[in-house]
């Protein structure tokens, strides 16, 4: 199997935990994915989720063997999901179709909504939602709730009915297009405690991502995923939020356990917790090193052509400086920073990427026609790489947040990339939601301070040359790279 990290490690002073985590991800983390996926059962959030907007919510989805489903979405005022605003109860039918030809490893599906109801948990929530619906919806929804109506705890109001052809959900930015892209992964988690041996099954349900532009989310058909739900039976342990969400309904929203808000302390090394999927068919893992003493950073972006991150395509190294963070006025619990990218290097990992880079316009991406597999090039002199969507220097306006998971590991959330592939290069494009978290693998005193090159050892064919990926993978990669904006 090709190895992105099979460098001459004797010459590299990687922190052992960082190296172990990257190896674990490259080895597929012993993940199994079944096609078509089996959805029957209940799936719940493992914590408070943040959607673009921002929206703070938890989810509980129940799928039946007859293809019917019942989904709960619980919305909150706060990023800890302790102050409920309103709850949605969604009923409909889901039909799995064929394997996705766009997003490898996913299954496409069709869904039909039968009913959507809403329960308000305060007078304030009722007033705000009613105002949005009455002002922005069609004639059939203008009188959804008359102004001044008193809040009735527990009352269920109908937002959508297929029978009466009434739909008042648009004002909430509501859509269930996430159901159109589905993937289920299974892996085993070691049992907690030093005295226990063996492992327990964990099942995760990945549903389609939510567009970062509010105006586009009603029409967007996902090509990436949002934060996964986990099986109510086979979930990670410990999971304090799982039980509360599992037992909740529209009248009794879950109140998640209180957690302390942590200051954003970036110093140290951070690495992906899983193979990540981005819209436009991008699979990658990330590794960051932050130097708090002088506010400089380094980032490694390992790109792949498959959903288990086993088939490398190219690696990007970038570095620069970042500003002192200030609390976000728009996303509670978030910290706003500006990142300046001043240097970058690219290492192509397969022949498809090599051919694409060698066919790029001279002067737009490193030395013209000089790219080869496993050989790194500095793209700083050409002000980036047009073929990969990288321009140098440039500044990005970011959103960060840190927290501890139930195992007391430090997690770092970095702002979600714009779905359209652009860069958050203006303050008004600053993210309002987050990507999958990174886990801290080394503290400030353990971080490796200097740049180092990651070599590539490819899987050789019988004639000693690097093996090419299947034609379809190559075609998808070329399409994806045209839309790529890295981070």
GROMACS .gro file of C-alpha atoms in nm:
model
  487
    1UNK     CA    1   0.000   0.000   0.000
    2UNK     CA    2   0.126   0.346  -0.085
    3UNK     CA    3   0.254   0.538   0.215
    4UNK     CA    4   0.253   0.915   0.240
    5UNK     CA    5   0.446   0.908   0.564
    6UNK     CA    6   0.713   0.647   0.482
    7UNK     CA    7   0.987   0.907   0.498
    8UNK     CA    8   1.331   0.851   0.641
    9UNK     CA    9   1.184   0.883   0.987
   10UNK     CA   10   1.517   0.843   1.158
   11UNK     CA   11   1.596   1.195   1.040
   12UNK     CA   12   1.259   1.338   1.153
   13UNK     CA   13   1.175   1.422   1.511
   14UNK     CA   14   0.800   1.366   1.488
   15UNK     CA   15   0.618   1.361   1.818
   16UNK     CA   16   0.524   0.990   1.856
   17UNK     CA   17   0.153   1.056   1.912
   18UNK     CA   18   0.125   1.266   1.597
   19UNK     CA   19   0.301   1.003   1.388
   20UNK     CA   20   0.086   0.728   1.540
   21UNK     CA   21  -0.236   0.913   1.461
   22UNK     CA   22  -0.135   0.982   1.100
   23UNK     CA   23  -0.037   0.619   1.050
   24UNK     CA   24  -0.364   0.510   1.205
   25UNK     CA   25  -0.561   0.723   0.959
   26UNK     CA   26  -0.356   0.608   0.660
   27UNK     CA   27  -0.415   0.246   0.751
   28UNK     CA   28  -0.787   0.311   0.716
   29UNK     CA   29  -0.836   0.297   1.094
   30UNK     CA   30  -0.987  -0.051   1.034
   31UNK     CA   31  -1.306   0.104   0.901
   32UNK     CA   32  -1.566  -0.098   0.714
   33UNK     CA   33  -1.833   0.060   0.496
   34UNK     CA   34  -2.122  -0.142   0.359
   35UNK     CA   35  -2.281  -0.069   0.021
   36UNK     CA   36  -2.571  -0.025   0.024
   37UNK     CA   37  -2.579   0.097   0.385
   38UNK     CA   38  -2.814  -0.045   0.645
   39UNK     CA   39  -3.005   0.242   0.806
   40UNK     CA   40  -3.266   0.072   1.025
   41UNK     CA   41  -3.254   0.195   1.384
   42UNK     CA   42  -3.199   0.519   1.570
   43UNK     CA   43  -2.904   0.752   1.513
   44UNK     CA   44  -2.812   1.043   1.740
   45UNK     CA   45  -2.573   1.335   1.763
   46UNK     CA   46  -2.277   1.289   1.995
   47UNK     CA   47  -2.267   1.654   2.096
   48UNK     CA   48  -2.382   2.005   2.011
   49UNK     CA   49  -2.350   2.068   1.637
   50UNK     CA   50  -2.288   2.400   1.463
   51UNK     CA   51  -2.434   2.466   1.118
   52UNK     CA   52  -2.366   2.771   0.899
   53UNK     CA   53  -2.558   3.074   1.016
   54UNK     CA   54  -2.476   2.987   1.288
   55UNK     CA   55  -2.733   2.732   1.401
   56UNK     CA   56  -2.678   2.521   1.713
   57UNK     CA   57  -2.860   2.189   1.712
   58UNK     CA   58  -2.874   1.820   1.799
   59UNK     CA   59  -3.035   1.549   1.588
   60UNK     CA   60  -3.209   1.217   1.643
   61UNK     CA   61  -3.312   1.019   1.333
   62UNK     CA   62  -3.511   0.696   1.335
   63UNK     CA   63  -3.528   0.482   1.020
   64UNK     CA   64  -3.778   0.197   0.986
   65UNK     CA   65  -3.750  -0.122   0.780
   66UNK     CA   66  -4.040  -0.008   0.557
   67UNK     CA   67  -3.834   0.296   0.443
   68UNK     CA   68  -4.028   0.542   0.657
   69UNK     CA   69  -3.834   0.772   0.887
   70UNK     CA   70  -3.898   1.007   1.176
   71UNK     CA   71  -3.638   1.273   1.248
   72UNK     CA   72  -3.600   1.521   1.531
   73UNK     CA   73  -3.396   1.838   1.502
   74UNK     CA   74  -3.354   2.033   1.826
   75UNK     CA   75  -3.241   2.395   1.793
   76UNK     CA   76  -3.080   2.607   2.064
   77UNK     CA   77  -2.976   2.963   2.146
   78UNK     CA   78  -2.631   2.863   2.273
   79UNK     CA   79  -2.326   2.662   2.147
   80UNK     CA   80  -2.352   2.418   2.440
   81UNK     CA   81  -2.709   2.312   2.347
   82UNK     CA   82  -2.850   2.387   2.692
   83UNK     CA   83  -3.103   2.659   2.602
   84UNK     CA   84  -3.367   2.512   2.365
   85UNK     CA   85  -3.530   2.742   2.112
   86UNK     CA   86  -3.758   2.513   1.908
   87UNK     CA   87  -3.782   2.154   1.788
   88UNK     CA   88  -3.874   2.010   1.450
   89UNK     CA   89  -4.034   1.670   1.400
   90UNK     CA   90  -3.996   1.547   1.042
   91UNK     CA   91  -4.171   1.247   0.890
   92UNK     CA   92  -4.120   1.102   0.546
   93UNK     CA   93  -3.994   0.819   0.331
   94UNK     CA   94  -3.644   0.740   0.207
   95UNK     CA   95  -3.539   0.521  -0.086
   96UNK     CA   96  -3.176   0.425  -0.137
   97UNK     CA   97  -3.062   0.431  -0.498
   98UNK     CA   98  -2.722   0.355  -0.649
   99UNK     CA   99  -2.367   0.415  -0.537
  100UNK     CA  100  -2.271   0.776  -0.595
  101UNK     CA  101  -2.054   0.831  -0.903
  102UNK     CA  102  -1.947   1.171  -0.763
  103UNK     CA  103  -1.861   1.095  -0.399
  104UNK     CA  104  -1.678   0.763  -0.373
  105UNK     CA  105  -1.809   0.538  -0.096
  106UNK     CA  106  -2.145   0.716  -0.069
  107UNK     CA  107  -2.495   0.603  -0.170
  108UNK     CA  108  -2.743   0.836  -0.336
  109UNK     CA  109  -3.102   0.841  -0.209
  110UNK     CA  110  -3.440   0.996  -0.279
  111UNK     CA  111  -3.664   1.123  -0.001
  112UNK     CA  112  -4.017   1.250   0.028
  113UNK     CA  113  -4.143   1.456   0.320
  114UNK     CA  114  -4.489   1.383   0.456
  115UNK     CA  115  -4.506   1.623   0.751
  116UNK     CA  116  -4.291   1.874   0.936
  117UNK     CA  117  -4.408   2.013   1.270
  118UNK     CA  118  -4.258   2.267   1.507
  119UNK     CA  119  -4.277   2.305   1.885
  120UNK     CA  120  -4.160   2.629   2.044
  121UNK     CA  121  -3.985   2.625   2.380
  122UNK     CA  122  -4.027   2.994   2.465
  123UNK     CA  123  -4.233   3.299   2.373
  124UNK     CA  124  -3.920   3.455   2.221
  125UNK     CA  125  -3.864   3.161   1.988
  126UNK     CA  126  -4.228   3.162   1.882
  127UNK     CA  127  -4.222   3.535   1.808
  128UNK     CA  128  -3.901   3.524   1.604
  129UNK     CA  129  -3.994   3.221   1.393
  130UNK     CA  130  -4.348   3.345   1.332
  131UNK     CA  131  -4.213   3.682   1.217
  132UNK     CA  132  -3.977   3.518   0.968
  133UNK     CA  133  -4.249   3.294   0.826
  134UNK     CA  134  -4.512   3.568   0.803
  135UNK     CA  135  -4.272   3.806   0.627
  136UNK     CA  136  -4.096   3.578   0.381
  137UNK     CA  137  -4.335   3.295   0.296
  138UNK     CA  138  -4.605   3.267   0.032
  139UNK     CA  139  -4.973   3.347   0.064
  140UNK     CA  140  -5.051   3.014   0.222
  141UNK     CA  141  -4.816   3.083   0.512
  142UNK     CA  142  -4.875   3.453   0.585
  143UNK     CA  143  -5.112   3.369   0.867
  144UNK     CA  144  -4.906   3.086   1.007
  145UNK     CA  145  -4.921   3.248   1.352
  146UNK     CA  146  -5.115   3.570   1.410
  147UNK     CA  147  -4.905   3.846   1.573
  148UNK     CA  148  -4.940   3.856   1.948
  149UNK     CA  149  -5.051   3.497   1.994
  150UNK     CA  150  -4.946   3.370   2.336
  151UNK     CA  151  -4.696   3.088   2.361
  152UNK     CA  152  -4.860   2.757   2.441
  153UNK     CA  153  -4.603   2.513   2.586
  154UNK     CA  154  -4.614   2.181   2.405
  155UNK     CA  155  -4.830   2.299   2.115
  156UNK     CA  156  -4.735   2.147   1.779
  157UNK     CA  157  -4.775   2.365   1.469
  158UNK     CA  158  -4.767   2.223   1.118
  159UNK     CA  159  -4.504   2.371   0.888
  160UNK     CA  160  -4.534   2.126   0.600
  161UNK     CA  161  -4.800   1.882   0.489
  162UNK     CA  162  -4.781   1.678   0.170
  163UNK     CA  163  -5.154   1.613   0.199
  164UNK     CA  164  -5.256   1.980   0.197
  165UNK     CA  165  -4.957   2.085  -0.019
  166UNK     CA  166  -4.860   2.347   0.237
  167UNK     CA  167  -4.491   2.424   0.293
  168UNK     CA  168  -4.381   2.702   0.527
  169UNK     CA  169  -4.029   2.572   0.594
  170UNK     CA  170  -3.831   2.794   0.355
  171UNK     CA  171  -3.816   3.086   0.598
  172UNK     CA  172  -3.625   2.863   0.840
  173UNK     CA  173  -3.370   2.765   0.577
  174UNK     CA  174  -3.497   2.412   0.625
  175UNK     CA  175  -3.431   2.130   0.381
  176UNK     CA  176  -3.358   1.761   0.421
  177UNK     CA  177  -3.124   1.733   0.122
  178UNK     CA  178  -2.875   1.578   0.365
  179UNK     CA  179  -3.072   1.254   0.312
  180UNK     CA  180  -2.974   1.246  -0.056
  181UNK     CA  181  -2.617   1.133   0.026
  182UNK     CA  182  -2.564   0.851   0.276
  183UNK     CA  183  -2.269   0.651   0.410
  184UNK     CA  184  -2.244   0.417   0.712
  185UNK     CA  185  -1.907   0.329   0.865
  186UNK     CA  186  -1.829   0.062   1.123
  187UNK     CA  187  -1.521   0.031   1.339
  188UNK     CA  188  -1.425  -0.105   1.678
  189UNK     CA  189  -1.332   0.106   1.978
  190UNK     CA  190  -1.107  -0.035   2.253
  191UNK     CA  191  -1.299  -0.084   2.575
  192UNK     CA  192  -1.233   0.191   2.833
  193UNK     CA  193  -1.024   0.112   3.136
  194UNK     CA  194  -0.680  -0.040   3.174
  195UNK     CA  195  -0.821  -0.363   3.315
  196UNK     CA  196  -1.045  -0.439   3.017
  197UNK     CA  197  -0.946  -0.602   2.692
  198UNK     CA  198  -1.137  -0.629   2.367
  199UNK     CA  199  -1.338  -0.368   2.179
  200UNK     CA  200  -1.690  -0.247   2.116
  201UNK     CA  201  -1.861  -0.180   1.783
  202UNK     CA  202  -1.918   0.180   1.675
  203UNK     CA  203  -2.148   0.267   1.381
  204UNK     CA  204  -2.155   0.614   1.227
  205UNK     CA  205  -2.406   0.759   0.981
  206UNK     CA  206  -2.272   1.025   0.745
  207UNK     CA  207  -2.534   1.242   0.576
  208UNK     CA  208  -2.485   1.513   0.315
  209UNK     CA  209  -2.327   1.847   0.404
  210UNK     CA  210  -2.514   2.176   0.449
  211UNK     CA  211  -2.424   2.460   0.212
  212UNK     CA  212  -2.236   2.742   0.384
  213UNK     CA  213  -2.440   3.005   0.194
  214UNK     CA  214  -2.786   3.037   0.346
  215UNK     CA  215  -2.937   3.135   0.010
  216UNK     CA  216  -2.806   2.820  -0.157
  217UNK     CA  217  -2.889   2.557   0.104
  218UNK     CA  218  -3.247   2.504  -0.013
  219UNK     CA  219  -3.128   2.394  -0.359
  220UNK     CA  220  -2.788   2.242  -0.287
  221UNK     CA  221  -2.730   1.872  -0.350
  222UNK     CA  222  -2.446   1.760  -0.123
  223UNK     CA  223  -2.117   1.606  -0.232
  224UNK     CA  224  -1.957   1.606   0.115
  225UNK     CA  225  -2.071   1.517   0.467
  226UNK     CA  226  -2.161   1.689   0.790
  227UNK     CA  227  -2.072   1.571   1.139
  228UNK     CA  228  -2.178   1.204   1.163
  229UNK     CA  229  -2.457   1.066   1.375
  230UNK     CA  230  -2.388   0.751   1.573
  231UNK     CA  231  -2.600   0.446   1.635
  232UNK     CA  232  -2.800   0.474   1.958
  233UNK     CA  233  -2.694   0.115   2.028
  234UNK     CA  234  -2.338   0.113   1.895
  235UNK     CA  235  -2.183   0.449   1.984
  236UNK     CA  236  -1.856   0.566   2.132
  237UNK     CA  237  -1.803   0.541   2.506
  238UNK     CA  238  -1.823   0.755   2.702
  239UNK     CA  239  -2.089   0.970   2.532
  240UNK     CA  240  -2.272   1.188   2.787
  241UNK     CA  241  -2.488   1.349   2.518
  242UNK     CA  242  -2.603   1.027   2.349
  243UNK     CA  243  -2.842   0.913   2.621
  244UNK     CA  244  -3.005   1.255   2.657
  245UNK     CA  245  -3.061   1.286   2.280
  246UNK     CA  246  -3.182   0.927   2.247
  247UNK     CA  247  -3.459   0.982   2.505
  248UNK     CA  248  -3.570   1.323   2.374
  249UNK     CA  249  -3.872   1.415   2.161
  250UNK     CA  250  -4.019   1.737   2.022
  251UNK     CA  251  -4.180   1.820   2.358
  252UNK     CA  252  -3.874   1.732   2.566
  253UNK     CA  253  -3.557   1.857   2.391
  254UNK     CA  254  -3.228   1.726   2.527
  255UNK     CA  255  -3.030   1.949   2.761
  256UNK     CA  256  -2.668   1.854   2.715
  257UNK     CA  257  -2.426   1.833   3.009
  258UNK     CA  258  -2.264   2.163   3.101
  259UNK     CA  259  -1.909   2.215   2.978
  260UNK     CA  260  -1.654   2.483   3.050
  261UNK     CA  261  -1.569   2.724   2.768
  262UNK     CA  262  -1.198   2.691   2.703
  263UNK     CA  263  -0.972   2.973   2.586
  264UNK     CA  264  -0.827   2.908   2.241
  265UNK     CA  265  -0.470   2.792   2.304
  266UNK     CA  266  -0.325   2.702   1.964
  267UNK     CA  267   0.037   2.628   2.060
  268UNK     CA  268   0.133   2.271   1.979
  269UNK     CA  269   0.054   2.011   1.713
  270UNK     CA  270  -0.290   1.907   1.594
  271UNK     CA  271  -0.393   1.624   1.360
  272UNK     CA  272  -0.711   1.495   1.194
  273UNK     CA  273  -0.921   1.242   1.381
  274UNK     CA  274  -1.054   1.076   1.064
  275UNK     CA  275  -1.031   1.077   0.688
  276UNK     CA  276  -1.216   1.397   0.601
  277UNK     CA  277  -1.445   1.455   0.304
  278UNK     CA  278  -1.497   1.793   0.139
  279UNK     CA  279  -1.749   1.901  -0.123
  280UNK     CA  280  -1.625   1.854  -0.482
  281UNK     CA  281  -1.492   1.506  -0.405
  282UNK     CA  282  -1.192   1.585  -0.189
  283UNK     CA  283  -1.059   1.342   0.070
  284UNK     CA  284  -0.783   1.458   0.303
  285UNK     CA  285  -0.616   1.458   0.642
  286UNK     CA  286  -0.455   1.761   0.807
  287UNK     CA  287  -0.163   1.821   1.040
  288UNK     CA  288  -0.096   2.166   1.194
  289UNK     CA  289   0.181   2.307   1.410
  290UNK     CA  290   0.125   2.641   1.585
  291UNK     CA  291   0.405   2.838   1.747
  292UNK     CA  292   0.245   3.066   2.004
  293UNK     CA  293   0.571   3.242   2.089
  294UNK     CA  294   0.593   3.418   1.751
  295UNK     CA  295   0.243   3.352   1.605
  296UNK     CA  296   0.366   3.143   1.314
  297UNK     CA  297   0.207   2.825   1.182
  298UNK     CA  298   0.273   2.531   0.953
  299UNK     CA  299   0.015   2.308   0.789
  300UNK     CA  300   0.031   1.977   0.601
  301UNK     CA  301  -0.263   1.877   0.382
  302UNK     CA  302  -0.257   1.516   0.261
  303UNK     CA  303  -0.500   1.463  -0.028
  304UNK     CA  304  -0.635   1.127  -0.145
  305UNK     CA  305  -0.861   0.981  -0.411
  306UNK     CA  306  -1.056   0.746  -0.181
  307UNK     CA  307  -1.281   0.779   0.129
  308UNK     CA  308  -1.044   0.579   0.351
  309UNK     CA  309  -0.743   0.801   0.270
  310UNK     CA  310  -0.530   0.515   0.142
  311UNK     CA  311  -0.455   0.633  -0.213
  312UNK     CA  312  -0.252   0.958  -0.198
  313UNK     CA  313  -0.274   1.213  -0.478
  314UNK     CA  314  -0.079   1.516  -0.355
  315UNK     CA  315   0.048   1.686  -0.040
  316UNK     CA  316   0.054   2.059   0.034
  317UNK     CA  317   0.278   2.223   0.291
  318UNK     CA  318   0.195   2.583   0.383
  319UNK     CA  319   0.322   2.828   0.640
  320UNK     CA  320   0.277   3.185   0.754
  321UNK     CA  321   0.165   3.399   1.046
  322UNK     CA  322  -0.158   3.454   1.238
  323UNK     CA  323  -0.304   3.735   1.448
  324UNK     CA  324  -0.407   3.744   1.809
  325UNK     CA  325  -0.763   3.609   1.832
  326UNK     CA  326  -1.067   3.805   1.947
  327UNK     CA  327  -1.401   3.656   2.061
  328UNK     CA  328  -1.651   3.624   1.776
  329UNK     CA  329  -1.952   3.853   1.798
  330UNK     CA  330  -2.146   3.631   1.558
  331UNK     CA  331  -2.065   3.275   1.670
  332UNK     CA  332  -2.079   3.230   2.046
  333UNK     CA  333  -1.783   3.033   2.175
  334UNK     CA  334  -1.574   3.103   1.865
  335UNK     CA  335  -1.254   3.304   1.824
  336UNK     CA  336  -1.181   3.516   1.518
  337UNK     CA  337  -0.829   3.520   1.373
  338UNK     CA  338  -0.662   3.623   1.049
  339UNK     CA  339  -0.412   3.388   0.884
  340UNK     CA  340  -0.155   3.504   0.633
  341UNK     CA  341  -0.015   3.235   0.402
  342UNK     CA  342   0.330   3.329   0.275
  343UNK     CA  343   0.494   3.003   0.162
  344UNK     CA  344   0.377   2.673   0.013
  345UNK     CA  345   0.525   2.355  -0.132
  346UNK     CA  346   0.352   2.078  -0.328
  347UNK     CA  347   0.440   1.711  -0.364
  348UNK     CA  348   0.246   1.516  -0.631
  349UNK     CA  349   0.183   1.158  -0.522
  350UNK     CA  350   0.055   0.994  -0.840
  351UNK     CA  351   0.093   1.019  -1.215
  352UNK     CA  352  -0.248   1.181  -1.265
  353UNK     CA  353  -0.150   1.481  -1.054
  354UNK     CA  354   0.194   1.493  -1.218
  355UNK     CA  355   0.038   1.510  -1.565
  356UNK     CA  356  -0.203   1.783  -1.457
  357UNK     CA  357   0.071   1.998  -1.301
  358UNK     CA  358   0.303   1.950  -1.598
  359UNK     CA  359   0.028   2.066  -1.833
  360UNK     CA  360  -0.035   2.386  -1.636
  361UNK     CA  361   0.054   2.721  -1.785
  362UNK     CA  362   0.428   2.806  -1.751
  363UNK     CA  363   0.493   3.031  -1.454
  364UNK     CA  364   0.163   2.948  -1.284
  365UNK     CA  365   0.273   2.652  -1.068
  366UNK     CA  366   0.641   2.590  -0.996
  367UNK     CA  367   0.893   2.509  -1.264
  368UNK     CA  368   0.718   2.433  -1.592
  369UNK     CA  369   0.704   2.067  -1.698
  370UNK     CA  370   0.935   1.960  -1.416
  371UNK     CA  371   0.695   1.781  -1.181
  372UNK     CA  372   0.755   1.416  -1.093
  373UNK     CA  373   0.602   1.170  -0.847
  374UNK     CA  374   0.720   1.209  -0.489
  375UNK     CA  375   0.937   1.514  -0.558
  376UNK     CA  376   0.846   1.832  -0.374
  377UNK     CA  377   0.851   2.176  -0.536
  378UNK     CA  378   0.835   2.522  -0.383
  379UNK     CA  379   0.548   2.716  -0.543
  380UNK     CA  380   0.623   3.041  -0.358
  381UNK     CA  381   0.828   3.191  -0.648
  382UNK     CA  382   0.527   3.153  -0.883
  383UNK     CA  383   0.293   3.311  -0.626
  384UNK     CA  384   0.116   2.981  -0.572
  385UNK     CA  385  -0.028   2.722  -0.805
  386UNK     CA  386  -0.318   2.817  -1.029
  387UNK     CA  387  -0.403   2.453  -1.108
  388UNK     CA  388  -0.458   2.379  -0.737
  389UNK     CA  389  -0.630   2.709  -0.658
  390UNK     CA  390  -0.345   2.835  -0.439
  391UNK     CA  391  -0.234   3.196  -0.457
  392UNK     CA  392   0.044   3.353  -0.251
  393UNK     CA  393   0.060   3.555  -0.043
  394UNK     CA  394  -0.296   3.579   0.080
  395UNK     CA  395  -0.493   3.629   0.400
  396UNK     CA  396  -0.785   3.421   0.526
  397UNK     CA  397  -1.031   3.525   0.796
  398UNK     CA  398  -1.087   3.230   1.024
  399UNK     CA  399  -1.298   3.103   1.311
  400UNK     CA  400  -1.149   2.875   1.577
  401UNK     CA  401  -1.282   2.696   1.883
  402UNK     CA  402  -1.131   2.451   2.131
  403UNK     CA  403  -1.295   2.204   2.367
  404UNK     CA  404  -1.231   1.880   2.552
  405UNK     CA  405  -1.396   1.557   2.443
  406UNK     CA  406  -1.532   1.301   2.695
  407UNK     CA  407  -1.184   1.145   2.706
  408UNK     CA  408  -1.038   1.483   2.807
  409UNK     CA  409  -0.847   1.518   2.481
  410UNK     CA  410  -0.806   1.872   2.346
  411UNK     CA  411  -0.993   1.931   2.020
  412UNK     CA  412  -0.946   2.218   1.776
  413UNK     CA  413  -1.227   2.325   1.543
  414UNK     CA  414  -1.129   2.538   1.242
  415UNK     CA  415  -1.386   2.723   1.035
  416UNK     CA  416  -1.569   2.537   0.760
  417UNK     CA  417  -1.453   2.608   0.406
  418UNK     CA  418  -1.703   2.777   0.171
  419UNK     CA  419  -1.899   2.512  -0.016
  420UNK     CA  420  -1.843   2.688  -0.350
  421UNK     CA  421  -1.467   2.629  -0.322
  422UNK     CA  422  -1.377   2.994  -0.270
  423UNK     CA  423  -1.151   3.128   0.005
  424UNK     CA  424  -1.263   3.324   0.315
  425UNK     CA  425  -1.043   3.613   0.203
  426UNK     CA  426  -1.273   3.889   0.328
  427UNK     CA  427  -1.411   3.951   0.677
  428UNK     CA  428  -1.767   3.907   0.550
  429UNK     CA  429  -1.674   3.555   0.428
  430UNK     CA  430  -1.550   3.443   0.768
  431UNK     CA  431  -1.696   3.097   0.851
  432UNK     CA  432  -1.989   3.057   1.091
  433UNK     CA  433  -1.951   2.680   1.134
  434UNK     CA  434  -1.667   2.433   1.173
  435UNK     CA  435  -1.485   2.149   0.998
  436UNK     CA  436  -1.424   1.811   1.159
  437UNK     CA  437  -1.210   1.859   1.471
  438UNK     CA  438  -0.836   1.811   1.501
  439UNK     CA  439  -0.697   1.643   1.813
  440UNK     CA  440  -0.392   1.775   1.993
  441UNK     CA  441  -0.106   1.527   1.959
  442UNK     CA  442   0.175   1.738   2.105
  443UNK     CA  443   0.192   2.036   2.339
  444UNK     CA  444   0.385   2.356   2.289
  445UNK     CA  445   0.698   2.216   2.451
  446UNK     CA  446   0.691   1.907   2.227
  447UNK     CA  447   0.628   2.069   1.891
  448UNK     CA  448   0.879   2.022   1.611
  449UNK     CA  449   0.987   2.378   1.521
  450UNK     CA  450   1.130   2.343   1.171
  451UNK     CA  451   0.996   2.253   0.830
  452UNK     CA  452   1.059   1.899   0.716
  453UNK     CA  453   0.984   1.727   0.388
  454UNK     CA  454   0.759   1.423   0.370
  455UNK     CA  455   0.881   1.170   0.115
  456UNK     CA  456   0.660   0.936  -0.079
  457UNK     CA  457   0.708   0.565  -0.129
  458UNK     CA  458   0.466   0.442  -0.393
  459UNK     CA  459   0.333   0.098  -0.465
  460UNK     CA  460   0.519  -0.034  -0.765
  461UNK     CA  461   0.381  -0.242  -1.044
  462UNK     CA  462   0.551  -0.544  -1.196
  463UNK     CA  463   0.766  -0.326  -1.421
  464UNK     CA  464   0.886  -0.109  -1.133
  465UNK     CA  465   0.680   0.195  -1.230
  466UNK     CA  466   0.424   0.366  -1.013
  467UNK     CA  467   0.080   0.217  -1.058
  468UNK     CA  468  -0.192   0.440  -1.200
  469UNK     CA  469  -0.535   0.465  -1.041
  470UNK     CA  470  -0.839   0.348  -1.236
  471UNK     CA  471  -0.952   0.581  -1.510
  472UNK     CA  472  -1.268   0.685  -1.327
  473UNK     CA  473  -1.071   0.791  -1.021
  474UNK     CA  474  -0.839   0.991  -1.242
  475UNK     CA  475  -1.128   1.164  -1.413
  476UNK     CA  476  -1.294   1.254  -1.083
  477UNK     CA  477  -0.966   1.386  -0.946
  478UNK     CA  478  -0.916   1.614  -1.243
  479UNK     CA  479  -1.268   1.753  -1.201
  480UNK     CA  480  -1.217   1.799  -0.827
  481UNK     CA  481  -0.885   1.977  -0.865
  482UNK     CA  482  -1.042   2.240  -1.084
  483UNK     CA  483  -1.273   2.328  -0.793
  484UNK     CA  484  -1.014   2.290  -0.517
  485UNK     CA  485  -0.952   2.552  -0.256
  486UNK     CA  486  -0.726   2.403   0.007
  487UNK     CA  487  -0.719   2.435   0.385
   0.00000   0.00000   0.00000
